[in-house]
Amino acid sequence: MALGGLFKKPRLYSSPKNIAYIRPDSTMEVTDAFIIYANPDLASTKEVALIKPPIIFSKNAYSTPVTMPLGLAYLAAVLHKARYPVKILDCPGLGIDKVRLTPNKKFNVQGIDAKESIKRISPQADIIGISIMFSQEWPHVRDYIRQIRKAFPDAIIIVGGEHPTAMAEYTLRDCPQIDYIVLGEGELTLLEMVYKLRSGQVLHNISGIAYIKEGAFHQNGLTPRIASIKEMPWPKWDLIDMEAYFQPNFSMGIGHGRNIAMLATRGCPYQCTFCSNPTMWATRYVMRSVKDVVDEIAYNIEMYGANSIDFYDLTAIVRKDWIIEFTNELERRNLKVTWQLPSGTRSESLDEEVIRGLAKTGCEFLVYAPESGSKQTLDMIKKRVVLKNMEKSIMTALRYGIIVKLNFIIGFPFERRKNMWETLLWAWKMALKKVDDANIATFTPYPGSELFEELRKEKAIDEMNDAYFEDLMTQFDFTKSRTFCRHVPEYEVFFYRIFGMSVFYMLSYARVPSRIFRLLRFLFQKGHFQPRSLFEQRVYDIAARKGKLSTVSLH
């Protein structure tokens, strides 16, 4: 029985790429899948190896947070529940102190390399799953996969993540060592694949996979979304070395020493044109039950000593009633933990009642994503944000003592100087209002996004090659820039970015001089230091990577 059989008749809709994706109209019976696709041979010694390759980033990057392999931990949990032996090879975690230059001296690599990985993969691994989340890492991960294939010529190699989902055919042809791609949300599709491989069945009729057969590219639609995520097992963290992340205090947000990643929701109901999420997740937004989320928080506190939760949700807060119920449950159970939303969230539901609940239950860091201070730009990128309302929400969060960061993008293809200056001026206004952090990025067309497809049709993007993917790393690098703006020169967009962020932090620190003294104490004194903004956290991360942890400790 194919996984699609667990659905009622699907309906089709069109993505920006005009590919018909399957979108379920009913709740998937997840528990049935664990029974239907359970391990058919419990006596077998074969294993599934799930790999997060070492990460790559510009040698001049100012922000390269090392994050826990949450996706792989979910995949492992599903396979384990269906009684398949599974291991996780977390290359960044296993080599978190190993940062080295690539042979061309342009990039840093963090984590154990392919040679060390091969030593750690069990000879019993007949199925190897590899996570490829970010397109800028593709050239490096491709070469890593080639080495894995050479060492395991008979294994089935399956990859998943945002990059292969957005560029399935390109990925398969550029790296023929890959057998299959899982498109989109991957847990149950991978489970079905493992079951059929172990049962000697064909895989080509499974929904949500892509492959090449006899030179022809085949794509079986997007993976059907899991509607009932309350039935999903929690991430299987016992398969990785959690202490590797706790000790250097790495975090996607602000580190507290024992930050653990979680998801309360999946997907995003919005369709911003610069974002690849509609391709990866479609627009179905699914929330877990409040009880299940809080139970997992309590479990992480008890099992791993977690003192902070990083929610990696694409859009964590959409429904006001859910977040109020969540904060009420946290308060009722009196869980001693801080939590944060470092990926960004919407402001529509963040009124004073909600923010009061966030602050009261330990939420200390919020990221707002206005993206632009220009109404024209917001309309063009389909960002349904009312800046006046967002400003009110931001000011309320600051009043309740929550650390706030803002995300902006300048240099969209259609933007003019007026639009960019509107963004800079709005950011500076927020700095004067004591907002803690801001990131002003230059637009890069990310594979899978609507704007990426438009620029390719216009021939504004050159042939896909390693240079293109490496240019995507400029988001966290102040030494180089690549822009696609039609009306403003590249050097000028680059200047606006540097100038905009410099002025923002000058104004922000001038408005709150204590931040200056905190930073100076961190830079020049030994002793305890707890970051109080994302800027301080990234300075801490750089110190950690340079081996200065002996002078930087947490209380």
XYZ file of N, CA and C in Angstrom, residues 334-475:
426
model
N 4.612 25.577 35.621
C 5.746 26.211 36.311
C 7.086 25.641 35.856
N 7.260 25.539 34.537
C 8.512 25.018 33.992
C 9.572 26.118 33.996
N 10.711 25.824 34.581
C 11.784 26.804 34.709
C 12.668 26.756 33.468
N 12.295 27.506 32.458
C 13.026 27.484 31.197
C 12.772 28.796 30.468
N 13.781 29.283 29.761
C 13.554 30.401 28.850
C 13.296 29.832 27.462
N 12.688 30.626 26.603
C 12.449 30.169 25.242
C 12.485 31.362 24.307
N 12.696 31.069 23.017
C 12.875 32.144 22.047
C 12.435 31.702 20.660
N 12.195 32.691 19.825
C 11.765 32.464 18.441
C 12.795 33.102 17.514
N 13.940 32.437 17.280
C 15.034 33.054 16.525
C 14.847 33.053 15.018
N 13.839 32.332 14.496
C 13.667 32.246 13.045
C 12.821 33.375 12.482
N 12.124 34.093 13.342
C 11.245 35.153 12.876
C 9.798 34.756 13.020
N 8.934 35.745 13.208
C 7.521 35.449 13.356
C 6.706 36.613 12.830
N 5.406 36.388 12.717
C 4.491 37.438 12.281
C 4.091 38.273 13.495
N 3.588 39.481 13.220
C 3.205 40.367 14.320
C 1.702 40.464 14.498
N 0.921 39.865 13.574
C -0.521 40.049 13.602
C -1.147 39.612 14.922
N -0.633 38.518 15.494
C -1.216 37.997 16.731
C -0.481 38.465 17.976
N 0.552 39.265 17.807
C 1.376 39.679 18.946
C 0.886 41.006 19.516
N -0.290 40.979 20.148
C -0.775 42.168 20.831
C -0.296 42.138 22.280
N -0.724 43.102 23.076
C -0.205 43.194 24.446
C -0.573 41.982 25.283
N -1.767 41.443 25.112
C -2.162 40.265 25.883
C -1.222 39.093 25.609
N -0.902 38.881 24.340
C -0.018 37.773 23.978
C 1.401 38.032 24.483
N 1.913 39.233 24.252
C 3.290 39.544 24.643
C 3.463 39.469 26.154
N 2.451 39.883 26.901
C 2.515 39.752 28.355
C 2.689 38.287 28.751
N 1.956 37.411 28.066
C 2.085 35.980 28.334
C 3.449 35.442 27.941
N 3.991 35.922 26.814
C 5.328 35.496 26.393
C 6.368 35.856 27.451
N 6.346 37.104 27.877
C 7.344 37.577 28.834
C 7.216 36.858 30.174
N 5.985 36.633 30.603
C 5.746 36.014 31.908
C 6.235 34.573 31.962
N 6.281 33.909 30.796
C 6.662 32.488 30.772
C 8.085 32.259 30.272
N 8.874 33.325 30.169
C 10.291 33.143 29.883
C 10.721 33.377 28.456
N 9.839 33.881 27.590
C 10.264 34.212 26.225
C 11.133 35.462 26.291
N 12.388 35.345 25.891
C 13.287 36.483 26.042
C 13.820 37.020 24.723
N 13.532 36.355 23.612
C 14.097 36.803 22.337
C 13.087 36.577 21.218
N 12.730 37.662 20.535
C 11.795 37.604 19.415
C 12.449 38.195 18.175
N 12.257 37.547 17.057
C 12.714 38.090 15.780
C 11.492 38.461 14.953
N 11.397 39.728 14.609
C 10.358 40.204 13.693
C 10.971 40.306 12.297
N 10.168 40.033 11.290
C 10.682 40.061 9.920
C 9.864 41.016 9.055
N 10.058 42.328 9.244
C 9.355 43.261 8.359
C 9.852 43.176 6.924
N 11.113 42.785 6.734
C 11.802 42.641 5.442
C 12.071 43.976 4.769
N 11.123 44.912 4.848
C 11.310 46.199 4.174
C 10.547 47.283 4.924
N 11.041 48.507 4.794
C 10.321 49.652 5.324
C 9.539 50.368 4.250
N 9.496 49.778 3.054
C 8.817 50.381 1.908
C 7.505 49.658 1.643
N 6.415 50.394 1.652
C 5.104 49.799 1.364
C 5.074 49.202 -0.034
N 5.693 49.868 -0.982
C 5.723 49.360 -2.353
C 6.458 48.027 -2.424
N 7.599 47.946 -1.763
C 8.355 46.692 -1.763
C 7.570 45.582 -1.087
N 6.948 45.869 0.041
C 6.163 44.854 0.752
C 5.063 44.291 -0.136
N 4.415 45.151 -0.895
C 3.366 44.680 -1.811
C 3.958 43.798 -2.905
N 5.110 44.188 -3.431
C 5.722 43.446 -4.534
C 6.193 42.058 -4.104
N 6.646 41.922 -2.869
C 7.143 40.617 -2.413
C 6.052 39.811 -1.700
N 4.831 40.322 -1.715
C 3.674 39.645 -1.104
C 3.848 39.444 0.396
N 4.494 40.421 1.019
C 4.678 40.381 2.474
C 3.531 41.156 3.101
N 2.592 40.426 3.656
C 1.383 41.052 4.181
C 1.646 41.567 5.596
N 2.320 42.713 5.632
C 2.696 43.314 6.907
C 2.254 44.769 6.913
N 1.665 45.204 8.023
C 1.348 46.613 8.229
C 2.390 47.157 9.205
N 3.281 47.997 8.704
C 4.420 48.435 9.509
C 3.995 49.163 10.780
N 2.924 49.921 10.705
C 2.449 50.641 11.888
C 2.064 49.664 12.991
N 1.377 48.593 12.608
C 0.977 47.588 13.599
C 2.186 46.827 14.138
N 3.143 46.530 13.244
C 4.343 45.832 13.694
C 5.135 46.693 14.668
N 5.244 47.975 14.378
C 5.967 48.871 15.279
C 5.332 48.876 16.667
N 4.014 48.886 16.713
C 3.313 48.856 17.999
C 3.634 47.571 18.757
N 3.654 46.454 18.037
C 3.968 45.166 18.658
C 5.409 45.143 19.164
N 6.327 45.673 18.366
C 7.739 45.716 18.765
C 7.917 46.531 20.034
N 7.280 47.691 20.091
C 7.414 48.549 21.263
C 6.845 47.878 22.511
N 5.771 47.119 22.331
C 5.196 46.389 23.466
C 6.167 45.322 23.956
N 6.778 44.590 23.019
C 7.747 43.555 23.399
C 8.920 44.162 24.160
N 9.429 45.291 23.695
C 10.539 45.948 24.383
C 10.127 46.398 25.784
N 8.907 46.880 25.890
C 8.422 47.345 27.194
C 8.362 46.207 28.212
N 8.116 44.998 27.725
C 8.055 43.836 28.615
C 9.416 43.149 28.773
N 10.468 43.786 28.273
C 11.818 43.279 28.500
C 12.265 42.178 27.562
N 11.582 41.996 26.446
C 11.964 40.968 25.481
C 12.995 41.546 24.510
N 14.056 40.803 24.261
C 15.082 41.211 23.301
C 14.513 41.068 21.895
N 14.680 42.086 21.064
C 14.058 42.115 19.741
C 15.116 42.278 18.655
N 14.980 41.469 17.623
C 15.806 41.598 16.424
C 14.885 41.790 15.223
N 15.337 42.562 14.235
C 14.579 42.801 13.010
C 15.361 42.292 11.810
N 14.666 41.684 10.870
C 15.281 41.211 9.626
C 14.817 42.069 8.456
N 15.776 42.538 7.651
C 15.474 43.335 6.468
C 16.202 42.771 5.253
N 15.652 43.037 4.093
C 16.297 42.686 2.823
C 16.234 43.907 1.915
N 17.350 44.256 1.302
C 17.365 45.332 0.311
C 17.935 44.788 -0.998
N 17.655 45.505 -2.084
C 18.212 45.120 -3.378
C 17.361 44.147 -4.167
N 16.047 44.120 -3.902
C 15.175 43.298 -4.741
C 15.281 43.779 -6.188
N 15.033 42.916 -7.169
C 15.246 43.293 -8.573
C 14.535 44.574 -8.992
N 13.378 44.831 -8.423
C 12.556 45.967 -8.840
C 12.808 47.219 -7.996
N 13.597 47.113 -6.939
C 13.730 48.233 -6.004
C 14.542 49.383 -6.592
N 14.193 50.582 -6.128
C 14.939 51.788 -6.464
C 15.516 52.380 -5.173
N 16.306 53.410 -5.328
C 16.945 54.000 -4.153
C 15.917 54.405 -3.101
N 14.809 54.945 -3.557
C 13.769 55.400 -2.627
C 13.317 54.261 -1.718
N 13.111 53.079 -2.294
C 12.660 51.932 -1.500
C 13.701 51.533 -0.458
N 14.968 51.542 -0.862
C 16.024 51.137 0.070
C 16.186 52.149 1.195
N 16.095 53.431 0.859
C 16.214 54.440 1.907
C 15.036 54.358 2.877
N 13.872 54.021 2.392
C 12.724 53.843 3.289
C 12.990 52.716 4.289
N 13.628 51.659 3.810
C 13.968 50.549 4.702
C 15.001 50.976 5.736
N 16.052 51.657 5.292
C 17.092 52.094 6.226
C 16.531 53.053 7.271
N 15.711 53.984 6.837
C 15.159 54.964 7.771
C 14.247 54.302 8.796
N 13.479 53.306 8.359
C 12.601 52.605 9.303
C 13.434 51.807 10.301
N 14.500 51.182 9.820
C 15.388 50.435 10.721
C 16.032 51.373 11.740
N 16.489 52.530 11.280
C 17.130 53.473 12.200
C 16.132 54.013 13.222
N 14.894 54.214 12.786
C 13.864 54.651 13.730
C 13.688 53.620 14.839
N 13.729 52.352 14.465
C 13.599 51.289 15.466
C 14.819 51.248 16.393
N 16.001 51.564 15.854
C 17.199 51.621 16.702
C 17.054 52.712 17.756
N 16.512 53.854 17.351
C 16.295 54.949 18.295
C 15.259 54.589 19.349
N 14.408 53.637 19.019
C 13.411 53.159 19.980
C 13.946 51.999 20.818
N 15.261 51.752 20.721
C 15.992 50.790 21.557
C 15.824 49.335 21.142
N 15.486 49.083 19.881
C 15.524 47.705 19.389
C 16.962 47.201 19.472
N 17.135 45.955 19.875
C 18.466 45.423 20.179
C 19.295 45.087 18.947
N 18.680 44.419 17.957
C 19.444 43.861 16.842
C 18.721 44.075 15.521
N 19.510 44.066 14.453
C 18.946 44.089 13.104
C 19.925 43.429 12.150
N 19.384 42.787 11.155
C 20.207 42.271 10.063
C 19.654 42.828 8.761
N 20.509 43.481 8.010
C 20.128 43.993 6.694
C 20.882 43.169 5.664
N 20.168 42.324 4.978
C 20.768 41.435 3.987
C 20.488 41.961 2.589
N 21.360 41.636 1.650
C 21.073 41.926 0.249
C 20.323 40.746 -0.348
N 19.384 41.047 -1.208
C 18.566 39.995 -1.813
C 19.424 39.054 -2.654
N 19.237 37.770 -2.430
C 19.813 36.745 -3.292
C 18.690 35.813 -3.712
N 18.590 35.501 -4.994
C 17.497 34.638 -5.469
C 17.720 33.200 -5.036
N 16.928 32.759 -4.084
C 17.135 31.433 -3.513
C 16.366 30.396 -4.314
N 17.015 29.296 -4.703
C 16.325 28.257 -5.475
C 15.036 27.808 -4.799
N 13.988 27.714 -5.599
C 12.687 27.332 -5.078
C 11.763 28.505 -4.844
N 12.297 29.723 -4.848
C 11.460 30.899 -4.620
C 10.870 31.400 -5.935
N 9.799 32.151 -5.824
C 9.139 32.711 -7.008
C 10.064 33.670 -7.751
N 10.791 34.507 -7.018
C 11.696 35.453 -7.671
C 12.851 34.747 -8.368
N 13.307 33.643 -7.823
C 14.354 32.858 -8.476
C 13.882 32.399 -9.852
N 12.668 31.885 -9.922
C 12.139 31.406 -11.201
C 11.967 32.552 -12.190
N 11.516 33.704 -11.709
C 11.349 34.859 -12.594
C 12.691 35.308 -13.169
N 13.700 35.373 -12.337
C 15.017 35.817 -12.795
C 15.646 34.821 -13.755
N 15.391 33.550 -13.562
C 15.906 32.553 -14.502
C 15.229 32.700 -15.860
N 13.937 32.960 -15.866
C 13.232 33.154 -17.133
C 13.755 34.380 -17.865
N 14.124 35.405 -17.091
C 14.652 36.634 -17.686
C 16.131 36.511 -18.063
N 16.739 35.360 -17.784
C 18.170 35.131 -18.032
C 19.048 36.032 -17.174
N 18.485 36.533 -16.060
C 19.280 37.368 -15.161
C 20.208 36.528 -14.301
N 19.885 35.256 -14.167
C 20.751 34.324 -13.446
C 21.512 33.509 -14.468
N 22.807 33.487 -14.315
C 23.645 32.742 -15.241
C 23.407 31.250 -15.080
N 24.089 30.495 -15.871
C 24.014 29.043 -15.770
C 24.313 28.595 -14.342
N 23.539 27.602 -13.874
C 23.774 27.064 -12.538
C 25.161 26.423 -12.478
N 25.983 26.925 -11.565
C 27.321 26.362 -11.385
C 27.773 26.630 -9.957
N 28.955 26.160 -9.634
C 29.438 26.304 -8.263
C 29.550 27.768 -7.853
N 29.924 28.621 -8.788
C 30.090 30.037 -8.461
C 28.772 30.650 -8.009
N 27.670 30.258 -8.662
C 26.367 30.797 -8.262
C 26.043 30.409 -6.821
N 26.203 29.140 -6.501
C 25.863 28.682 -5.156
C 26.756 29.329 -4.106
N 28.028 29.499 -4.432
C 28.936 30.118 -3.473
C 28.580 31.581 -3.231
N 28.030 32.241 -4.256
C 27.623 33.637 -4.088
C 26.489 33.789 -3.080
N 25.733 32.710 -2.853
C 24.641 32.778 -1.886
C 25.152 32.996 -0.466
N 26.437 32.755 -0.240
C 27.001 32.912 1.105
C 27.229 34.366 1.480
N 27.005 35.290 0.573
C 27.260 36.695 0.876
C 26.312 37.243 1.932
N 25.242 36.511 2.252
C 24.290 36.983 3.253
C 24.972 37.281 4.587
